[in-house]
Coordinates of C-alpha atoms in Angstrom, one line a residue:
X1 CA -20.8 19.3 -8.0
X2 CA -24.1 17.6 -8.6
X3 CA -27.1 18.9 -6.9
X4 CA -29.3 17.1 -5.0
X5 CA -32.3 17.2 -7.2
X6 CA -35.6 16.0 -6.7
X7 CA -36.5 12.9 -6.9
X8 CA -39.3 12.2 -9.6
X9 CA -42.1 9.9 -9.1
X10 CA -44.0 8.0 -10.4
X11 CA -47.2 7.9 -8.3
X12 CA -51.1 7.0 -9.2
X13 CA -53.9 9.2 -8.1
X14 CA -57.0 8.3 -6.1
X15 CA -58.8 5.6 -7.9
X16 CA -62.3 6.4 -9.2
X17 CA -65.5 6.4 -7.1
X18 CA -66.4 2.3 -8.3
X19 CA -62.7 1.3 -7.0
X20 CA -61.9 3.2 -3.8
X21 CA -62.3 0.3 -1.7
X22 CA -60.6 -2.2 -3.7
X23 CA -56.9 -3.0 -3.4
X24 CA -54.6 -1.7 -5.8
X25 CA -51.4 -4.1 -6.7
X26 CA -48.7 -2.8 -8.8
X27 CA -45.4 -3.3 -10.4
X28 CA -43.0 -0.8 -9.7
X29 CA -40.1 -0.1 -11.6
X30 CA -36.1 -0.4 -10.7
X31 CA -34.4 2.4 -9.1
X32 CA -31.3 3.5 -10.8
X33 CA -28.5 5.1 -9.7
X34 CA -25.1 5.9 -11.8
X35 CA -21.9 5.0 -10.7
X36 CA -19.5 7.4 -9.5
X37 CA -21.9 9.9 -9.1
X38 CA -20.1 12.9 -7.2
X39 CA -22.9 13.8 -4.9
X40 CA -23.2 16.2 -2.8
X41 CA -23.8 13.4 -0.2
X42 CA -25.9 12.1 1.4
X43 CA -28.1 12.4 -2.0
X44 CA -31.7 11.2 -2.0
X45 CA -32.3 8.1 -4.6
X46 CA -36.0 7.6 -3.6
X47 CA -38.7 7.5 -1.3
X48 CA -41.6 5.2 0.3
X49 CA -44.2 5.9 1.9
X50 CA -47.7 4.4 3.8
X51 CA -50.9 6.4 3.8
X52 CA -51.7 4.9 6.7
X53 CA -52.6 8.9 8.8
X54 CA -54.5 7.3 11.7
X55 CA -50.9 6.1 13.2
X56 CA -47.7 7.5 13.1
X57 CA -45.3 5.0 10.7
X58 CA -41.5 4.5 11.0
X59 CA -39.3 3.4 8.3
X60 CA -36.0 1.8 7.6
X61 CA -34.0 -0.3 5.3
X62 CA -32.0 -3.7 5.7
X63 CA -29.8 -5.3 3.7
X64 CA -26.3 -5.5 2.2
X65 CA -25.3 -1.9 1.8
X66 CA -27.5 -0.7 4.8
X67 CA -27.2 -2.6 7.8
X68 CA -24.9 -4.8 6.0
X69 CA -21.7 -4.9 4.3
X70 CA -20.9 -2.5 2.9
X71 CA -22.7 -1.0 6.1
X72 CA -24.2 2.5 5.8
X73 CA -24.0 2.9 2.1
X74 CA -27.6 3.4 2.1
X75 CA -29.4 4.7 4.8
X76 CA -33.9 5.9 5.1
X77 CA -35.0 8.6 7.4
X78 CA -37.1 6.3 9.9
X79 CA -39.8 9.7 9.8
X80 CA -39.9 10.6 5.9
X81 CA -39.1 7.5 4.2
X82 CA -36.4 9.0 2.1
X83 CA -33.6 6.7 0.8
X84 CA -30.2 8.5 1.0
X85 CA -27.1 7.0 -1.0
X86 CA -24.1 8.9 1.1
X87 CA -21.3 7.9 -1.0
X88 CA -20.2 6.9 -4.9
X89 CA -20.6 3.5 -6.2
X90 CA -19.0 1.6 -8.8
X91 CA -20.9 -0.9 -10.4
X92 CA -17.7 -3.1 -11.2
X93 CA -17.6 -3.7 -7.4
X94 CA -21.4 -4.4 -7.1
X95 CA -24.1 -3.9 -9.9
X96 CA -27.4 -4.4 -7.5
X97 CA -28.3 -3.9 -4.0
X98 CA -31.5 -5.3 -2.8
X99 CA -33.1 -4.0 0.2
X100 CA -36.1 -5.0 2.3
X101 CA -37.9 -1.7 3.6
X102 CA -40.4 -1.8 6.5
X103 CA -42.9 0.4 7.3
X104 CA -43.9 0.0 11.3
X105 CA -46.2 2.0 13.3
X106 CA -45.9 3.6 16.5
X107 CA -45.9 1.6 19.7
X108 CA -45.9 -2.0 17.7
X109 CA -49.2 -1.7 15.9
X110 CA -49.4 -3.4 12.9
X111 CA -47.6 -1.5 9.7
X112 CA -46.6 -2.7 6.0
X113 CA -44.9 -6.0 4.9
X114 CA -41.5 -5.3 4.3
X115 CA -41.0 -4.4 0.7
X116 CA -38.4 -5.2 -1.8
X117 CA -36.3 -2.7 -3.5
X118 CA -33.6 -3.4 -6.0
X119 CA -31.3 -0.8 -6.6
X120 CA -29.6 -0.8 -10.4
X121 CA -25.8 0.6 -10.5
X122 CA -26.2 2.5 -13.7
X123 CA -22.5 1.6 -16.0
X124 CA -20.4 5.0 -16.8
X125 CA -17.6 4.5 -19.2
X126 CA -14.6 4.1 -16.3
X127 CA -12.8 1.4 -17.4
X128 CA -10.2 1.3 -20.4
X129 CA -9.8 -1.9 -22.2
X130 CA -7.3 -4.7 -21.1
X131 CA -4.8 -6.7 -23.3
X132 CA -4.7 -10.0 -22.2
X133 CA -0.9 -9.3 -23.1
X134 CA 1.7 -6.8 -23.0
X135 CA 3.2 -8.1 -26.2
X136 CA 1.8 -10.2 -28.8
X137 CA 4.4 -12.9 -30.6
X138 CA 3.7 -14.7 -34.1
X139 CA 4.8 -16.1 -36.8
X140 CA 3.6 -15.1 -40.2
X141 CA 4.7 -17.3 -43.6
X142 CA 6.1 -15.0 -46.5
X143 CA 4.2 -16.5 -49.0
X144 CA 0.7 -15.8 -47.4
X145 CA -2.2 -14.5 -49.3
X146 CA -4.1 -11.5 -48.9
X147 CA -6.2 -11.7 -46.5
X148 CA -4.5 -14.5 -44.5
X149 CA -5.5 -14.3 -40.4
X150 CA -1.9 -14.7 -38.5
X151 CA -2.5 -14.1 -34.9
X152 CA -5.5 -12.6 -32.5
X153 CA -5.1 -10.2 -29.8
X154 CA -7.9 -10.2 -27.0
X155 CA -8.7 -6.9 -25.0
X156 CA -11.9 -6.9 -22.4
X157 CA -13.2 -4.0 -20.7
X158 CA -14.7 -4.2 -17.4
X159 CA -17.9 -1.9 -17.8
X160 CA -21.1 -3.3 -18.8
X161 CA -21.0 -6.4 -20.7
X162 CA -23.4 -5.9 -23.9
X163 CA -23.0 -2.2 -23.5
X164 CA -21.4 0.5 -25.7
X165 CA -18.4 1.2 -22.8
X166 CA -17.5 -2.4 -23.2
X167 CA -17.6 -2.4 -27.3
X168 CA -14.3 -3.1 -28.2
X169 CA -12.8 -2.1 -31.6
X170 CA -9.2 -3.2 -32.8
X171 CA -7.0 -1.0 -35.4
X172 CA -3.4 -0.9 -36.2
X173 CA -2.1 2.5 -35.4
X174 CA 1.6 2.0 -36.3
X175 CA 3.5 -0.4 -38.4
X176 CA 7.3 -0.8 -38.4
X177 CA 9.2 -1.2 -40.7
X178 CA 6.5 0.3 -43.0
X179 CA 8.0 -1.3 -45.9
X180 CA 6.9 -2.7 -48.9
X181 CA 3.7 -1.3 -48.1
X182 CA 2.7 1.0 -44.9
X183 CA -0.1 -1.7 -44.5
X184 CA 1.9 -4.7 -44.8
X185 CA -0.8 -7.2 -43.1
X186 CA -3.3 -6.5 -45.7
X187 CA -1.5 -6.2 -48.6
X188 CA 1.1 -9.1 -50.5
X189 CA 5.2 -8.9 -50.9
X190 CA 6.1 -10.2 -47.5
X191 CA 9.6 -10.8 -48.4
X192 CA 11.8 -12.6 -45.2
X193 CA 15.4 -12.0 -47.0
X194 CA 14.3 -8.1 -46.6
X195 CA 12.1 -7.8 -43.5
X196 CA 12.3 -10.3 -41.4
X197 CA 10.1 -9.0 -38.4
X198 CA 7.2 -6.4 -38.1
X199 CA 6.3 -4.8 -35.1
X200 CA 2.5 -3.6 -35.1
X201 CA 0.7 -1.3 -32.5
X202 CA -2.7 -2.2 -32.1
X203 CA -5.3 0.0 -30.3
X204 CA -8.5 -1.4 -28.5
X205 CA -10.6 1.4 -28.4
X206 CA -14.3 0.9 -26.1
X207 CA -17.6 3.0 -27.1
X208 CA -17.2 1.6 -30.6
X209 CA -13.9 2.8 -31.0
X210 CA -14.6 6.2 -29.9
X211 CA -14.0 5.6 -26.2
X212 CA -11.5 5.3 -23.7
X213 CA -7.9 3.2 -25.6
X214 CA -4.8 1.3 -25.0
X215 CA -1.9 -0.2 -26.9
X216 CA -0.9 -3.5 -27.5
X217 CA 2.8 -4.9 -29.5
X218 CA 2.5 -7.6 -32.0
X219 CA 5.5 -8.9 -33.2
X220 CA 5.1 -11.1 -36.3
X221 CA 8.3 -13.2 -37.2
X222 CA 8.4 -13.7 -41.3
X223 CA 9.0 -17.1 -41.7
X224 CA 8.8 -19.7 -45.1
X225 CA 5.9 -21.8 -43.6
X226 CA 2.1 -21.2 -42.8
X227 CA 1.4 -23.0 -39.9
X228 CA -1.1 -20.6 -37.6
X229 CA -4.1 -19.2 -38.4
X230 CA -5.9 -18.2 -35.5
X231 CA -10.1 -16.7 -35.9
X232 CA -11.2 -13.8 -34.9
X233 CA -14.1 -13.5 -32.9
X234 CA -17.0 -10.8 -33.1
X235 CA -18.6 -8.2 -30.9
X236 CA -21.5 -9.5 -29.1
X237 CA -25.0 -7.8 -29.3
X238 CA -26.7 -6.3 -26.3
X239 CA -29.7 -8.7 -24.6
X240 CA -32.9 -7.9 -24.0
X241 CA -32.4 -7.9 -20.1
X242 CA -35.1 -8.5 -17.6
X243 CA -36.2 -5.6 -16.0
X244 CA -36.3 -5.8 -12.1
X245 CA -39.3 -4.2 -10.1
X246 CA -40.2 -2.9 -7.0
X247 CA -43.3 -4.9 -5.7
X248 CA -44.8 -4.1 -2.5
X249 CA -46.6 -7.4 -1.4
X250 CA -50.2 -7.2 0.4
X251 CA -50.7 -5.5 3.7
X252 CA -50.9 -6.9 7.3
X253 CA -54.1 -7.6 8.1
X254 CA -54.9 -4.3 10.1
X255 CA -55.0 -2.3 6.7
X256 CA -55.9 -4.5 3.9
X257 CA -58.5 -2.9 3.3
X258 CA -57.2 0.4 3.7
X259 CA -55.5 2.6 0.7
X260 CA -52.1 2.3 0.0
X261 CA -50.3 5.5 -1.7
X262 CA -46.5 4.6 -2.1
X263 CA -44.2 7.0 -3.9
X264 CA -42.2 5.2 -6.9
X265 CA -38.8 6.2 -8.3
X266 CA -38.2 7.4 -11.7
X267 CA -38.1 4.7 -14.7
X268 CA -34.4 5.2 -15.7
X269 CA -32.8 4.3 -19.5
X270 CA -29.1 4.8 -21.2
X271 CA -29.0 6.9 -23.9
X272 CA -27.0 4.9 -27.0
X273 CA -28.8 1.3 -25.7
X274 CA -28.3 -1.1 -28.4
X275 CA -31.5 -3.2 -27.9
X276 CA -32.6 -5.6 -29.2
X277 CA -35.7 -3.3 -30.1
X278 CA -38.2 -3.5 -29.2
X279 CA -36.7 -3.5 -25.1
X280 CA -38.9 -4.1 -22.2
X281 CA -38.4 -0.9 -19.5
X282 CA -41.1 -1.3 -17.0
X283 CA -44.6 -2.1 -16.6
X284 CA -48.0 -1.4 -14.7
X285 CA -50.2 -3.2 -13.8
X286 CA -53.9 -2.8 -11.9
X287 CA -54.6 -5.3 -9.1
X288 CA -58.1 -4.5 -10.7
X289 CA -57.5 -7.3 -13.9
X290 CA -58.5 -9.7 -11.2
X291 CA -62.4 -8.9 -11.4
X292 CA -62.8 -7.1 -15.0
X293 CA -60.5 -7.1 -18.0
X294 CA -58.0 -3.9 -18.1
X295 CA -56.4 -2.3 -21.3
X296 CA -53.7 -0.3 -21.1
X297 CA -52.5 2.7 -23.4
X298 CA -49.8 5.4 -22.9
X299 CA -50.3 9.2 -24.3
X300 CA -47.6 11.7 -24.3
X301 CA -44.8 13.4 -26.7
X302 CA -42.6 9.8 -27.2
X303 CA -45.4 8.0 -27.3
X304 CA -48.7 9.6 -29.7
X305 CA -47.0 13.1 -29.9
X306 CA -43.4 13.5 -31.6
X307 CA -41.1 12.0 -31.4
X308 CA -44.0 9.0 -32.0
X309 CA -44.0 5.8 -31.7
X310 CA -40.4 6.5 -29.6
X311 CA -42.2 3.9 -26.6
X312 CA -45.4 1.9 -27.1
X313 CA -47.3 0.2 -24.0
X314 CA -48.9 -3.3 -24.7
X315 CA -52.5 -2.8 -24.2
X316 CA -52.9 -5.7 -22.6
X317 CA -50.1 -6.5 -19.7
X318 CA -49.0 -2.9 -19.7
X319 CA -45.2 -3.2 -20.5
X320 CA -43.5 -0.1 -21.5
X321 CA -41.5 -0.8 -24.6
X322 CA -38.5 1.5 -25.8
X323 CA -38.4 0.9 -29.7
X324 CA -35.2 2.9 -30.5
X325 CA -32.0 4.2 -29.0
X326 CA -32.3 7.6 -27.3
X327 CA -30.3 10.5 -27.2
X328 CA -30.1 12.3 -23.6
X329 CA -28.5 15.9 -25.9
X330 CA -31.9 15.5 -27.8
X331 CA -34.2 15.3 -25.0
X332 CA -32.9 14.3 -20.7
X333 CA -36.4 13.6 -19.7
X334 CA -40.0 11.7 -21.3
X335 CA -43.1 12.8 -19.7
X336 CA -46.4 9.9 -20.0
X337 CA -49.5 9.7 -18.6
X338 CA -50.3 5.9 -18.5
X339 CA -54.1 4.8 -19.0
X340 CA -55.2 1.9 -17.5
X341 CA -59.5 1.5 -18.4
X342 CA -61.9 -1.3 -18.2
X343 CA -63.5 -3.2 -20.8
X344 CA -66.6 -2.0 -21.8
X345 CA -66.2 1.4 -20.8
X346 CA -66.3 0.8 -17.3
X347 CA -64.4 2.9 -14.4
X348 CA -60.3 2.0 -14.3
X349 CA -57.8 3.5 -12.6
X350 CA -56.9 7.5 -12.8
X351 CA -54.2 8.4 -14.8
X352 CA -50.3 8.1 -13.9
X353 CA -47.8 10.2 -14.8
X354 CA -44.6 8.4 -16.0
X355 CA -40.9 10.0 -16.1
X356 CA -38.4 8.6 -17.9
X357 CA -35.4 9.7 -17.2
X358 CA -32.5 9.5 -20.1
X359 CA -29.0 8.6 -18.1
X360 CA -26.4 10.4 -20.1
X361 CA -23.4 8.1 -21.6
X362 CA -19.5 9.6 -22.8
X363 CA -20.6 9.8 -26.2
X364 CA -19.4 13.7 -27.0
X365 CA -15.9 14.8 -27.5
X366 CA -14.9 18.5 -26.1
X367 CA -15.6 21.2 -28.7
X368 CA -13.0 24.2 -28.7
X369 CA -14.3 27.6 -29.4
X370 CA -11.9 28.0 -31.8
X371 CA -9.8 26.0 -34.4
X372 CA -7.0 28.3 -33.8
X373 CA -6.4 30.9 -31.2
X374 CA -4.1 34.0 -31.7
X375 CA -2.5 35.9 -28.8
X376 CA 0.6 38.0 -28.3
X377 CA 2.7 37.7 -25.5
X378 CA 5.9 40.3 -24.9
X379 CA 9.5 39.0 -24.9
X380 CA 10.2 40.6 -20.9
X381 CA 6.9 38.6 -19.6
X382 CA 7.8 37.0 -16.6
X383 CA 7.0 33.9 -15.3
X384 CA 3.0 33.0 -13.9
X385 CA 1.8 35.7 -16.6
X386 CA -1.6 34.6 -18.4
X387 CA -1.1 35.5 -22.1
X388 CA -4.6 34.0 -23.9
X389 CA -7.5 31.6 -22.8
X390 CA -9.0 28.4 -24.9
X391 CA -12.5 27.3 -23.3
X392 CA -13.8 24.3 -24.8
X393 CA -17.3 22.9 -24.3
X394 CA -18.9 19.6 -24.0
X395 CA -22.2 18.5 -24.8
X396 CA -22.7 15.7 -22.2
X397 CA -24.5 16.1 -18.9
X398 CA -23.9 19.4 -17.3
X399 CA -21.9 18.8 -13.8
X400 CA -20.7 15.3 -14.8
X401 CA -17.4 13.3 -14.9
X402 CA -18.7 13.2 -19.0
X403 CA -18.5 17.0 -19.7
X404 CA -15.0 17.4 -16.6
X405 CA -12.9 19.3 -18.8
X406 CA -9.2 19.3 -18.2
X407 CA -6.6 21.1 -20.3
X408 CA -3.2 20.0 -21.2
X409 CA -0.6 21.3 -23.3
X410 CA 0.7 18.2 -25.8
X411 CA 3.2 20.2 -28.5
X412 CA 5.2 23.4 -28.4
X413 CA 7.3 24.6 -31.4
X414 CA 10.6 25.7 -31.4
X415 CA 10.8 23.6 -27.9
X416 CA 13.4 26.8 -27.3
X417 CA 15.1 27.9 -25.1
X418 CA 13.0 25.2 -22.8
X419 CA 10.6 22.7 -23.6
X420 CA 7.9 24.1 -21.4
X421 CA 8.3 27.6 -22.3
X422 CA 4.3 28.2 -21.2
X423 CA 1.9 25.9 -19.1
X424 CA -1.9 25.6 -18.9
X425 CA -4.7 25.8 -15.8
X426 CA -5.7 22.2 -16.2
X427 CA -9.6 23.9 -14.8
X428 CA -10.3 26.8 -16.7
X429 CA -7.6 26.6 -19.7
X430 CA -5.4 30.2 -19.3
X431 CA -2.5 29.5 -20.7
X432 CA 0.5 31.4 -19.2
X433 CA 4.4 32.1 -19.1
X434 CA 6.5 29.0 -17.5
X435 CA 9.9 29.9 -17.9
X436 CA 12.1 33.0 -19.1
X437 CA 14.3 33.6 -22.0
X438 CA 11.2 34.7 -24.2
X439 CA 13.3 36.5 -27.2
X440 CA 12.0 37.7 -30.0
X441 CA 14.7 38.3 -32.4
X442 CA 15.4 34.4 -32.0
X443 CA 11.9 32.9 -31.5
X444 CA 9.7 35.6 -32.7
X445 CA 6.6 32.9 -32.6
X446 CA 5.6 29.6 -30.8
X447 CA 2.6 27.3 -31.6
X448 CA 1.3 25.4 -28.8
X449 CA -1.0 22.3 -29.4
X450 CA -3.6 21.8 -26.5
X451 CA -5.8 19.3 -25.4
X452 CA -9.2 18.8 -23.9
X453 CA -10.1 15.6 -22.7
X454 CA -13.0 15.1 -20.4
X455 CA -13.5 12.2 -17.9
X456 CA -11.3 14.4 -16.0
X457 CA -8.8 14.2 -18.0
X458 CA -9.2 10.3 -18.9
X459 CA -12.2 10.1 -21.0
X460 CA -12.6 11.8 -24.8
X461 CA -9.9 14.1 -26.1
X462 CA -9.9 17.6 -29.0
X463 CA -7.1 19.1 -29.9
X464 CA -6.6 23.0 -31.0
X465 CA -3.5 25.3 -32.2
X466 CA -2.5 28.3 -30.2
X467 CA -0.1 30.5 -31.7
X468 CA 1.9 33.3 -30.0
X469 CA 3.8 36.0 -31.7
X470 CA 6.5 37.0 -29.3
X471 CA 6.5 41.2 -29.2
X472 CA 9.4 43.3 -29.1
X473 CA 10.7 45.1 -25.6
X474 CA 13.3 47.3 -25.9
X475 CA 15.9 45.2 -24.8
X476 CA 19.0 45.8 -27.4
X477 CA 21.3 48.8 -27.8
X478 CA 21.5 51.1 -30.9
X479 CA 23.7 50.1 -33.6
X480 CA 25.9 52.9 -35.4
X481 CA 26.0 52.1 -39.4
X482 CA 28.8 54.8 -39.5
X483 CA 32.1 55.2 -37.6
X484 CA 32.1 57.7 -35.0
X485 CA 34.1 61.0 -36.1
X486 CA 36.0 62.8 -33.3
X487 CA 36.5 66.5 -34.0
X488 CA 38.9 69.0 -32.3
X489 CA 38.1 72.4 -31.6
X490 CA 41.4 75.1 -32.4

């Protein structure tokens, strides 16, 4: 299961000597959380916290998803601050939850404002795409050119809209009859004296077509008239979203004046983001602009240390900028210090370190060990014996739904004496003797095809050969080549 890792922060030092006694205002980035995260619960998302140390503070949350419904999804520890998500969401249900968190101190004295925080439901590759029908009827005329559109099918996806888990592609993966030609639709000779119907199987697969699928029936009536030609639309491109923030407003008036040291979540991105490039992130910001003119810069590997130019920070309104799409197998985690310095020279703010956290995405298949496994298994082997193991790996977050293996056996040939004649730990992939009748002098060899599919099972499948030589037990009597001779002693 996942651990409960730290939370990382981002979090600005004491200012220097010429600012100590100035407030310091700044934006504060989203806190993201993926869906269907498998805990274990209740797992810590974040944290607040007052500097106030001359009274004791008390915190808590309110809102839909705290004290609200869906009550208790959230809950803060009133002493440390920490925000605790105790169960999985799913952002098809709810994609943000905005809280107000209040900092109050002891006995009624005056605390913090209460502060808005927006938490983002990361998207995870859940959903397969939909047909908006179970079968598809048209009409197609006989004398149609190549290329002639006849009829649209429509499939959505209920992940992310703009996203790679909702990028739809369409193919044909089966034509019947596949006569004149085994690509009918794309190619001349519809003929309606000979083939009056075709019945297609379309596929909508999401991630780009590499994704989770599902089938479709079109059935296109030849007839001698063309009299529909529907359009087919394309895939949308991803926006350039805005990116919400977590801004704490100013201070009651008992500690204006005094520093404020709040902990900040980690900045979090999806590997495989489509942009438009470049794409807005987050942003800082020093309440100090308001008396001098502050420049901004960013220093790092990712930013002027390879992979360069990966993010760029505006000098002047401090907006972190992500100028490509990342890859969380390359690299999980970016590490920045932000600069923020007065013109002229003159003091700014201490550095802040920045994390960037990649949030890994379905986008690796399983990997098998082996192309083809060998093992021997003997022909008296009873039933529940493990005969050979496959283990297949997956590149995608360690301890995810992405990298869940689960095995599955698809093909066994000769399917004698039984169909099943061996079955597979869908966990850990032994495969192992289902049924008896094993016999070598009539099935002396059986290949198995197995599949890994992660997602649990429902996400993206590799397939590998095993092959079993059946070995010989001693299971048949001798055979005489001769007749036997009876002699007589006189």
């Amino acid at each position: 299961s996942v651990a409960d890792q730290p939370v990382p922060i981002l979090h600005f030092r004491k200012a220097s000597a010429g600012l100590r006694r100035r407030k310091r205002d700044w934006v504060i980035p989203v806190i993201s959380v993926s869906e269907n995260i498998r805990g274990p619960f209740p797992l810590k998302v974040s944290q607040i916290r007052s500097n106030e140390d001359e009274v004791k503070i008390y915190y808590s949350v309110t809102g839909p998803g705290a004290d609200q419904d869906p009550v208790g999804l959230f809950t803060m520890d009133r002493d440390s601050g920490i925000l605790y998500l105790t169960q999985p969401l799913d952002r098809e249900q709810k994609s943000v939850y905005k809280f107000l968190a209040h900092a109050v101190a002891d006995g009624g004295g005056t605390g913090e404002e209460p502060m808005e925080i927006n938490v983002k439901v990361i998207d995870q590759n859940d959903n397969r795409p939909v047909f908006s029908q179970d079968t598809y009827l048209g009409e197609v005329a006989e004398s149609s050119a190549k290329g002639l559109e006849v009829i649209k099918v429509v499939a959505t996806d209920a992940d992310e809209e703009n996203s790679d888990n909702s990028d739809i592609v369409y193919r044909i993966i089966d034509q019947e009859p596949k006569l004149p030609a085994d690509q009918i639709v794309n190619a001349g000779g519809l003929d309606r004296e000979k083939y009056p119907k075709y019945t297609l199987v379309v596929q909508a697969s999401d991630m780009r077509g590499e994704g989770l699928n599902e089938e479709t029936k079109v059935i296109l009536t030849v007839t001698d008239s063309n009299d529909n030609a529907p359009i087919f639309t394309q895939p949308l491109s991803v926006a350039d979203q805005p990116v919400p923030i977590l801004h704490f407003r100013k201070a009651s008036a008992g500690l204006r004046r005094r520093k404020r040291d709040w902990v900040i979540p980690v900045i979090s991105v999806s590997e495989n983001i489509r942009g438009p490039f470049p794409l807005k992130v987050s942003q800082i910001r020093s309440n100090e602009d308001k008396v001098k003119k502050i420049y901004y810069s960013i220093t790092g590997p990712g930013a002027d240390q390879d992979p360069v130019g990966l993010f760029t920070m505006d000098r002047d309104s401090g907006i972190l900028y992500l100028t490509q799409p990342l890859d969380r197998e390359q690299k999980s985690v970016y590490k920045f210090l932000a600069h923020a310095v007065a013109d002229g020279g003159g003091t700014g703010e201490e550095p802040m370190e920045i994390n960037v956290k990649v949030i890994d995405q379905n986008d690796n298949r399983p990997v098998f060990s082996q192309d083809t496994y060998l093992g021997e298994v003997a022909e008296s082997s009873a039933k529940g014996l493990e005969v050979i193991k496959v283990v297949a790996t997956d590149a995608d977050e360690e301890n995810s739904d992405n990298s869940d293996i689960v095995y599955r056996i698809i093909d066994q040939e000769p399917k004698l004496p039984a169909d099943q004649m061996f079955e597979i730990n869908p966990n850990n992939g032994f495969i192992r003797v289902n049924a008896g009748g094993l016999d070598r002098e009539k099935y002396p060899k059986y290949t198995l095809v197995v599949q890994a599919s992660d997602m649990r099972g429902e996400g993206l499948n590799e397939e590998t050969k095993v092959i079993l030589t059946v070995t010989d037990s001693n299971d048949n009597a001798p055979i005489f080549t001769q007749p036997l001779v009876s002699t007589t002693s006189l």
